[in-house]
């Protein structure tokens, strides 16, 4: 047994597979107790037994369908009332394939429910309770398609642009409270998400696909370095910094009493 002093409890959504399952293991190794959330109770129970045995941490499993408001509401209540929770990982998400014009819009609505609405509700509950405690960490898993929506499914990309924007704004709101906020923008990562959304990932060039373990280790390194936005594969962080700086160049001119000359 490898017990480390507890860091509090990390609530991990989508902990039954892929990126969430890797985070659960890495957070356990950092001494976090865990509250693992997903729909597949059997997989969560198996992961919980392994993590308890390997790291000596406390692991609780909560079966929840995060497209269902009642299930989300219970987690919000838990975040608001359980002061042992010190980290929220908003990770559960689904993707979609195909054109907006041909889409099953009920499926898109469920994706928006999970990728946008649930992320917002849980982040709100965590922000409230962590700010009161003067500590805590909120990690939201977005995607690089937030920066390149023309390259992927429209609604999925827009949902991830929402997550990035929410995180940037939340970070400004929480400035000075002691709460850390991070958006992680993975590129293509080898998980079940592709198969689940009917996309043949074997067509994606191998040099574009990262293993989930490498992705999560980079994201946690970014968190340790105090990054607000982490893009695990981006070689030169100056490229991101220039992108952010371009917004500040426009900032003084984005809201004025007069329309620009070219519109007159
Ligand atoms: N893989 C990539 O290339 C990639 C790239 C950028 C961003 N991301 C993001 O990374 C996050 C994790 O995805 P992944 O790649 O690790 O995919 P994954 O292996 O398919 O894992 C998705 C997780 O979300 C859970 N989940 C799905 N629907 C749910 C629901 N209705 N209620 C509760 N939990 C639900 C799944 O568990 P159950 O089925 O047991 O509920 C599973 O644990 C997502 O937000 C995704 O958008 C992935």
Coordinates of C-alpha atoms and ligand atoms in Angstrom, one line a residue:
X1 CA 0.0 0.0 0.0
X2 CA 1.2 3.4 -1.0
X3 CA -0.8 5.7 1.2
X4 CA 0.0 9.5 0.8
X5 CA -1.5 12.2 2.9
X6 CA -5.1 12.9 1.7
X7 CA -5.5 15.9 -0.6
X8 CA -9.3 15.8 0.0
X9 CA -11.7 14.2 -2.4
X10 CA -11.6 14.5 -6.2
X11 CA -15.0 14.2 -7.9
X12 CA -14.3 12.7 -11.4
X13 CA -17.1 12.5 -13.9
X14 CA -16.7 10.0 -16.7
X15 CA -14.3 7.9 -14.6
X16 CA -15.3 4.6 -16.1
X17 CA -13.1 4.8 -19.2
X18 CA -10.6 6.8 -21.2
X19 CA -9.2 10.0 -19.9
X20 CA -11.4 10.0 -16.7
X21 CA -10.2 6.6 -15.7
X22 CA -6.5 7.7 -16.1
X23 CA -7.1 10.8 -14.1
X24 CA -8.7 8.7 -11.3
X25 CA -5.6 6.6 -11.1
X26 CA -3.2 9.6 -11.3
X27 CA -5.2 11.5 -8.6
X28 CA -5.2 8.5 -6.4
X29 CA -1.5 8.3 -6.7
X30 CA -1.3 12.0 -5.6
X31 CA -3.2 11.1 -2.5
X32 CA -6.7 12.2 -3.4
X33 CA -9.7 10.2 -2.2
X34 CA -12.1 9.7 -5.1
X35 CA -15.8 10.1 -5.9
X36 CA -16.1 8.3 -9.3
X37 CA -19.1 9.1 -11.4
X38 CA -20.4 7.5 -14.7
X39 CA -23.3 5.2 -15.8
X40 CA -21.4 1.9 -15.9
X41 CA -21.4 0.9 -12.2
X42 CA -19.6 -2.4 -12.8
X43 CA -16.6 -0.7 -14.4
X44 CA -16.5 2.0 -11.7
X45 CA -16.7 -0.7 -8.9
X46 CA -13.8 -2.6 -10.5
X47 CA -11.7 0.6 -10.8
X48 CA -12.6 1.5 -7.2
X49 CA -11.4 -1.9 -5.8
X50 CA -8.0 -1.6 -7.7
X51 CA -7.4 2.0 -6.6
X52 CA -8.2 1.3 -3.0
X53 CA -5.9 -1.7 -3.0
X54 CA -3.1 0.1 -4.8
X55 CA -3.1 3.5 -3.2
X56 CA -4.9 3.1 0.1
X57 CA -7.3 5.9 -0.7
X58 CA -11.1 6.0 -0.1
X59 CA -13.1 5.6 -3.3
X60 CA -16.8 6.0 -3.6
X61 CA -18.8 5.2 -6.7
X62 CA -21.8 7.1 -7.8
X63 CA -23.8 5.7 -10.7
X64 CA -25.3 8.7 -12.6
X65 CA -26.6 9.6 -16.0
X66 CA -25.4 13.1 -16.4
X67 CA -27.9 13.9 -19.1
X68 CA -30.6 13.5 -16.5
X69 CA -31.3 16.6 -14.4
X70 CA -32.1 14.6 -11.2
X71 CA -28.8 12.8 -11.3
X72 CA -26.9 16.0 -11.9
X73 CA -28.8 17.8 -9.2
X74 CA -27.7 15.2 -6.6
X75 CA -24.1 15.8 -7.5
X76 CA -24.5 19.5 -7.3
X77 CA -26.0 19.1 -3.8
X78 CA -23.1 16.8 -2.9
X79 CA -20.6 19.4 -4.1
X80 CA -22.3 22.1 -2.1
X81 CA -22.5 20.2 1.1
X82 CA -19.5 17.9 1.3
X83 CA -16.5 20.0 2.4
X84 CA -14.1 17.2 1.8
X85 CA -14.4 17.6 -2.0
X86 CA -11.4 19.7 -3.1
X87 CA -11.2 19.0 -6.8
X88 CA -13.8 18.7 -9.6
X89 CA -12.9 17.1 -12.8
X90 CA -15.6 17.9 -15.4
X91 CA -14.6 15.2 -17.9
X92 CA -17.6 13.1 -18.9
X93 CA -18.4 13.9 -22.5
X94 CA -19.5 12.5 -25.8
X95 CA -18.7 13.4 -29.4
X96 CA -20.8 13.1 -32.6
X97 CA -20.1 12.6 -36.3
X98 CA -21.7 14.1 -39.4
X99 CA -23.1 17.4 -40.7
X100 CA -25.4 19.7 -38.7
X101 CA -27.9 19.7 -41.6
X102 CA -28.3 15.9 -41.4
X103 CA -28.1 15.5 -37.6
X104 CA -30.3 13.7 -35.2
X105 CA -31.1 16.8 -33.2
X106 CA -32.3 14.8 -30.1
X107 CA -28.9 13.2 -30.0
X108 CA -27.2 16.7 -30.3
X109 CA -29.4 17.9 -27.5
X110 CA -28.3 15.1 -25.2
X111 CA -24.7 15.9 -26.1
X112 CA -25.2 19.6 -25.2
X113 CA -26.9 18.5 -21.9
X114 CA -23.8 16.5 -21.0
X115 CA -20.9 18.6 -22.5
X116 CA -22.4 22.0 -21.7
X117 CA -25.3 22.0 -19.2
X118 CA -23.9 19.5 -16.7
X119 CA -20.4 21.0 -16.9
X120 CA -21.9 24.4 -16.1
X121 CA -24.1 23.2 -13.2
X122 CA -21.2 21.2 -11.6
X123 CA -18.7 24.1 -12.1
X124 CA -21.2 26.5 -10.5
X125 CA -21.7 24.3 -7.4
X126 CA -17.9 23.7 -7.1
X127 CA -17.1 27.4 -7.5
X128 CA -19.5 28.3 -4.8
X129 CA -18.3 25.8 -2.3
X130 CA -14.5 26.0 -3.1
X131 CA -14.6 29.9 -3.0
X132 CA -16.1 29.7 0.5
X133 CA -13.4 27.3 1.6
X134 CA -10.7 29.4 0.0
X135 CA -9.2 26.5 -1.9
X136 CA -10.0 23.9 -4.5
X137 CA -9.4 23.0 -8.2
X138 CA -11.8 22.9 -11.1
X139 CA -10.6 21.1 -14.2
X140 CA -12.8 21.2 -17.3
X141 CA -11.9 19.0 -20.3
X142 CA -12.5 20.9 -23.5
X143 CA -10.8 20.0 -26.8
X144 CA -8.5 21.6 -29.4
X145 CA -11.5 21.7 -31.7
X146 CA -12.6 24.7 -29.5
X147 CA -9.9 26.5 -31.5
X148 CA -10.6 24.9 -34.9
X149 CA -14.3 24.3 -35.3
X150 CA -14.1 23.9 -39.1
X151 CA -12.2 20.6 -38.6
X152 CA -14.9 18.6 -36.7
X153 CA -18.5 18.1 -35.9
X154 CA -20.1 21.5 -35.4
X155 CA -22.1 20.9 -32.2
X156 CA -19.3 19.1 -30.5
X157 CA -16.8 21.8 -31.4
X158 CA -19.2 24.5 -30.2
X159 CA -19.7 22.6 -26.9
X160 CA -16.0 22.6 -26.3
X161 CA -15.6 26.3 -27.2
X162 CA -18.2 26.8 -24.6
X163 CA -16.2 24.9 -22.0
X164 CA -13.1 26.9 -22.9
X165 CA -14.9 30.2 -22.6
X166 CA -16.7 29.2 -19.4
X167 CA -13.3 28.3 -17.8
X168 CA -11.7 31.6 -18.9
X169 CA -14.5 33.6 -17.4
X170 CA -14.7 31.5 -14.3
X171 CA -11.0 31.9 -13.7
X172 CA -11.5 35.7 -13.8
X173 CA -14.4 35.5 -11.4
X174 CA -12.4 33.4 -8.9
X175 CA -9.3 35.5 -9.0
X176 CA -8.0 36.0 -5.5
X177 CA -10.2 33.3 -3.9
X178 CA -7.5 30.6 -3.8
X179 CA -9.4 28.4 -6.2
X180 CA -7.5 27.0 -9.2
X181 CA -9.2 26.7 -12.6
X182 CA -7.9 24.9 -15.7
X183 CA -9.2 24.0 -19.2
X184 CA -7.5 21.1 -20.8
X185 CA -7.6 21.0 -24.6
X186 CA -6.6 17.5 -25.8
X187 CA -6.0 16.7 -29.4
X188 CA -7.0 13.2 -30.7
X189 CA -6.5 10.9 -27.7
X190 CA -6.9 7.1 -27.9
X191 CA -10.1 6.3 -26.0
X192 CA -13.5 4.8 -26.6
X193 CA -15.0 8.1 -27.6
X194 CA -14.4 7.5 -31.3
X195 CA -16.0 4.1 -31.4
X196 CA -18.9 5.4 -29.3
X197 CA -19.6 8.2 -31.7
X198 CA -19.3 6.1 -34.8
X199 CA -16.0 7.5 -36.1
X200 CA -13.4 5.3 -37.6
X201 CA -10.3 6.5 -35.7
X202 CA -8.0 4.1 -37.7
X203 CA -8.2 6.7 -40.5
X204 CA -6.5 9.3 -38.3
X205 CA -2.7 9.5 -38.9
X206 CA -0.8 7.9 -36.0
X207 CA 1.3 11.0 -35.4
X208 CA -1.8 12.9 -34.4
X209 CA -3.0 10.4 -31.8
X210 CA -1.8 10.6 -28.1
X211 CA -2.2 7.9 -25.5
X212 CA -4.5 8.9 -22.7
X213 CA -1.8 8.4 -20.0
X214 CA 0.6 10.8 -21.8
X215 CA -2.3 13.3 -22.3
X216 CA -3.3 13.3 -18.6
X217 CA 0.3 13.5 -17.3
X218 CA 0.9 16.6 -19.5
X219 CA -2.4 18.1 -18.3
X220 CA -1.5 17.5 -14.6
X221 CA 2.0 19.0 -15.3
X222 CA 0.2 22.1 -16.8
X223 CA -1.9 22.3 -13.7
X224 CA 1.1 22.1 -11.4
X225 CA 2.7 24.9 -13.5
X226 CA -0.4 27.1 -12.9
X227 CA -1.6 27.1 -16.5
X228 CA -5.2 28.2 -17.1
X229 CA -5.3 26.6 -20.5
X230 CA -3.2 23.4 -21.3
X231 CA -2.8 22.1 -24.8
X232 CA -0.8 18.9 -24.2
X233 CA 0.7 18.6 -27.7
X234 CA 1.5 22.2 -28.5
X235 CA 5.3 22.4 -28.6
X236 CA 5.7 26.2 -28.2
X237 CA 3.5 27.8 -25.6
X238 CA 4.4 31.2 -27.2
X239 CA 1.9 30.3 -30.0
X240 CA -0.9 30.1 -27.5
X241 CA 0.3 33.3 -25.7
X242 CA 0.2 35.2 -29.1
X243 CA -3.4 33.9 -29.7
X244 CA -4.4 35.3 -26.3
X245 CA -2.5 38.6 -26.8
X246 CA -4.4 39.2 -30.1
X247 CA -7.6 39.5 -28.1
X248 CA -6.1 42.1 -25.9
X249 CA -5.1 44.1 -29.0
X250 CA -8.8 44.2 -30.1
X251 CA -10.1 44.7 -26.6
X252 CA -10.2 48.5 -26.4
X253 CA -12.2 48.6 -29.7
X254 CA -14.7 45.9 -29.2
X255 CA -17.4 48.1 -27.8
X256 CA -17.7 51.8 -29.0
X257 CA -20.4 54.3 -29.4
X258 CA -19.8 54.6 -33.2
X259 CA -19.7 51.9 -35.9
X260 CA -16.4 51.4 -37.7
X261 CA -15.8 53.6 -40.8
X262 CA -16.1 50.7 -43.2
X263 CA -19.8 50.2 -42.2
X264 CA -20.8 53.8 -43.1
Ligands
LIG1 N1 -10.5 11.1 -26.9 C1 -10.3 12.3 -27.5 O1 -9.7 12.3 -28.6 C2 -10.7 13.6 -26.9 C3 -10.2 14.8 -27.4 C4 -10.6 16.0 -26.8 C5 -11.4 16.0 -25.8 N2 -11.9 14.8 -25.2 C6 -12.8 14.9 -24.1 O2 -12.4 14.1 -23.1 C7 -13.5 13.7 -22.2 C8 -13.4 12.2 -21.9 O3 -13.6 11.5 -23.1 P1 -12.8 10.2 -23.5 O4 -12.1 10.4 -24.7 O5 -12.1 9.7 -22.3 O6 -14.0 9.2 -23.9 P2 -14.6 7.9 -23.3 O7 -13.5 6.9 -23.1 O8 -15.8 7.6 -24.2 O9 -15.1 8.3 -21.9 C9 -16.2 9.1 -21.7 C10 -16.7 8.9 -20.2 O10 -17.9 9.7 -20.0 C11 -18.9 8.9 -19.4 N3 -20.2 9.3 -19.9 C12 -20.6 9.3 -21.2 N4 -21.9 9.6 -21.2 C13 -22.3 9.8 -19.9 C14 -23.5 10.2 -19.3 N5 -24.7 10.4 -20.0 N6 -23.6 10.2 -17.9 C15 -22.4 10.0 -17.2 N7 -21.3 9.7 -17.7 C16 -21.2 9.6 -19.1 C17 -18.5 7.5 -19.8 O11 -19.0 6.6 -18.9 P3 -20.3 5.6 -19.0 O12 -20.5 5.2 -20.4 O13 -20.0 4.6 -18.0 O14 -21.4 6.5 -18.5 C18 -17.0 7.5 -19.8 O15 -16.5 7.3 -18.5 C19 -14.7 14.1 -23.0 O16 -15.2 15.4 -22.5 C20 -14.2 14.4 -24.4 O17 -15.0 15.3 -25.1 C21 -11.6 13.6 -25.8

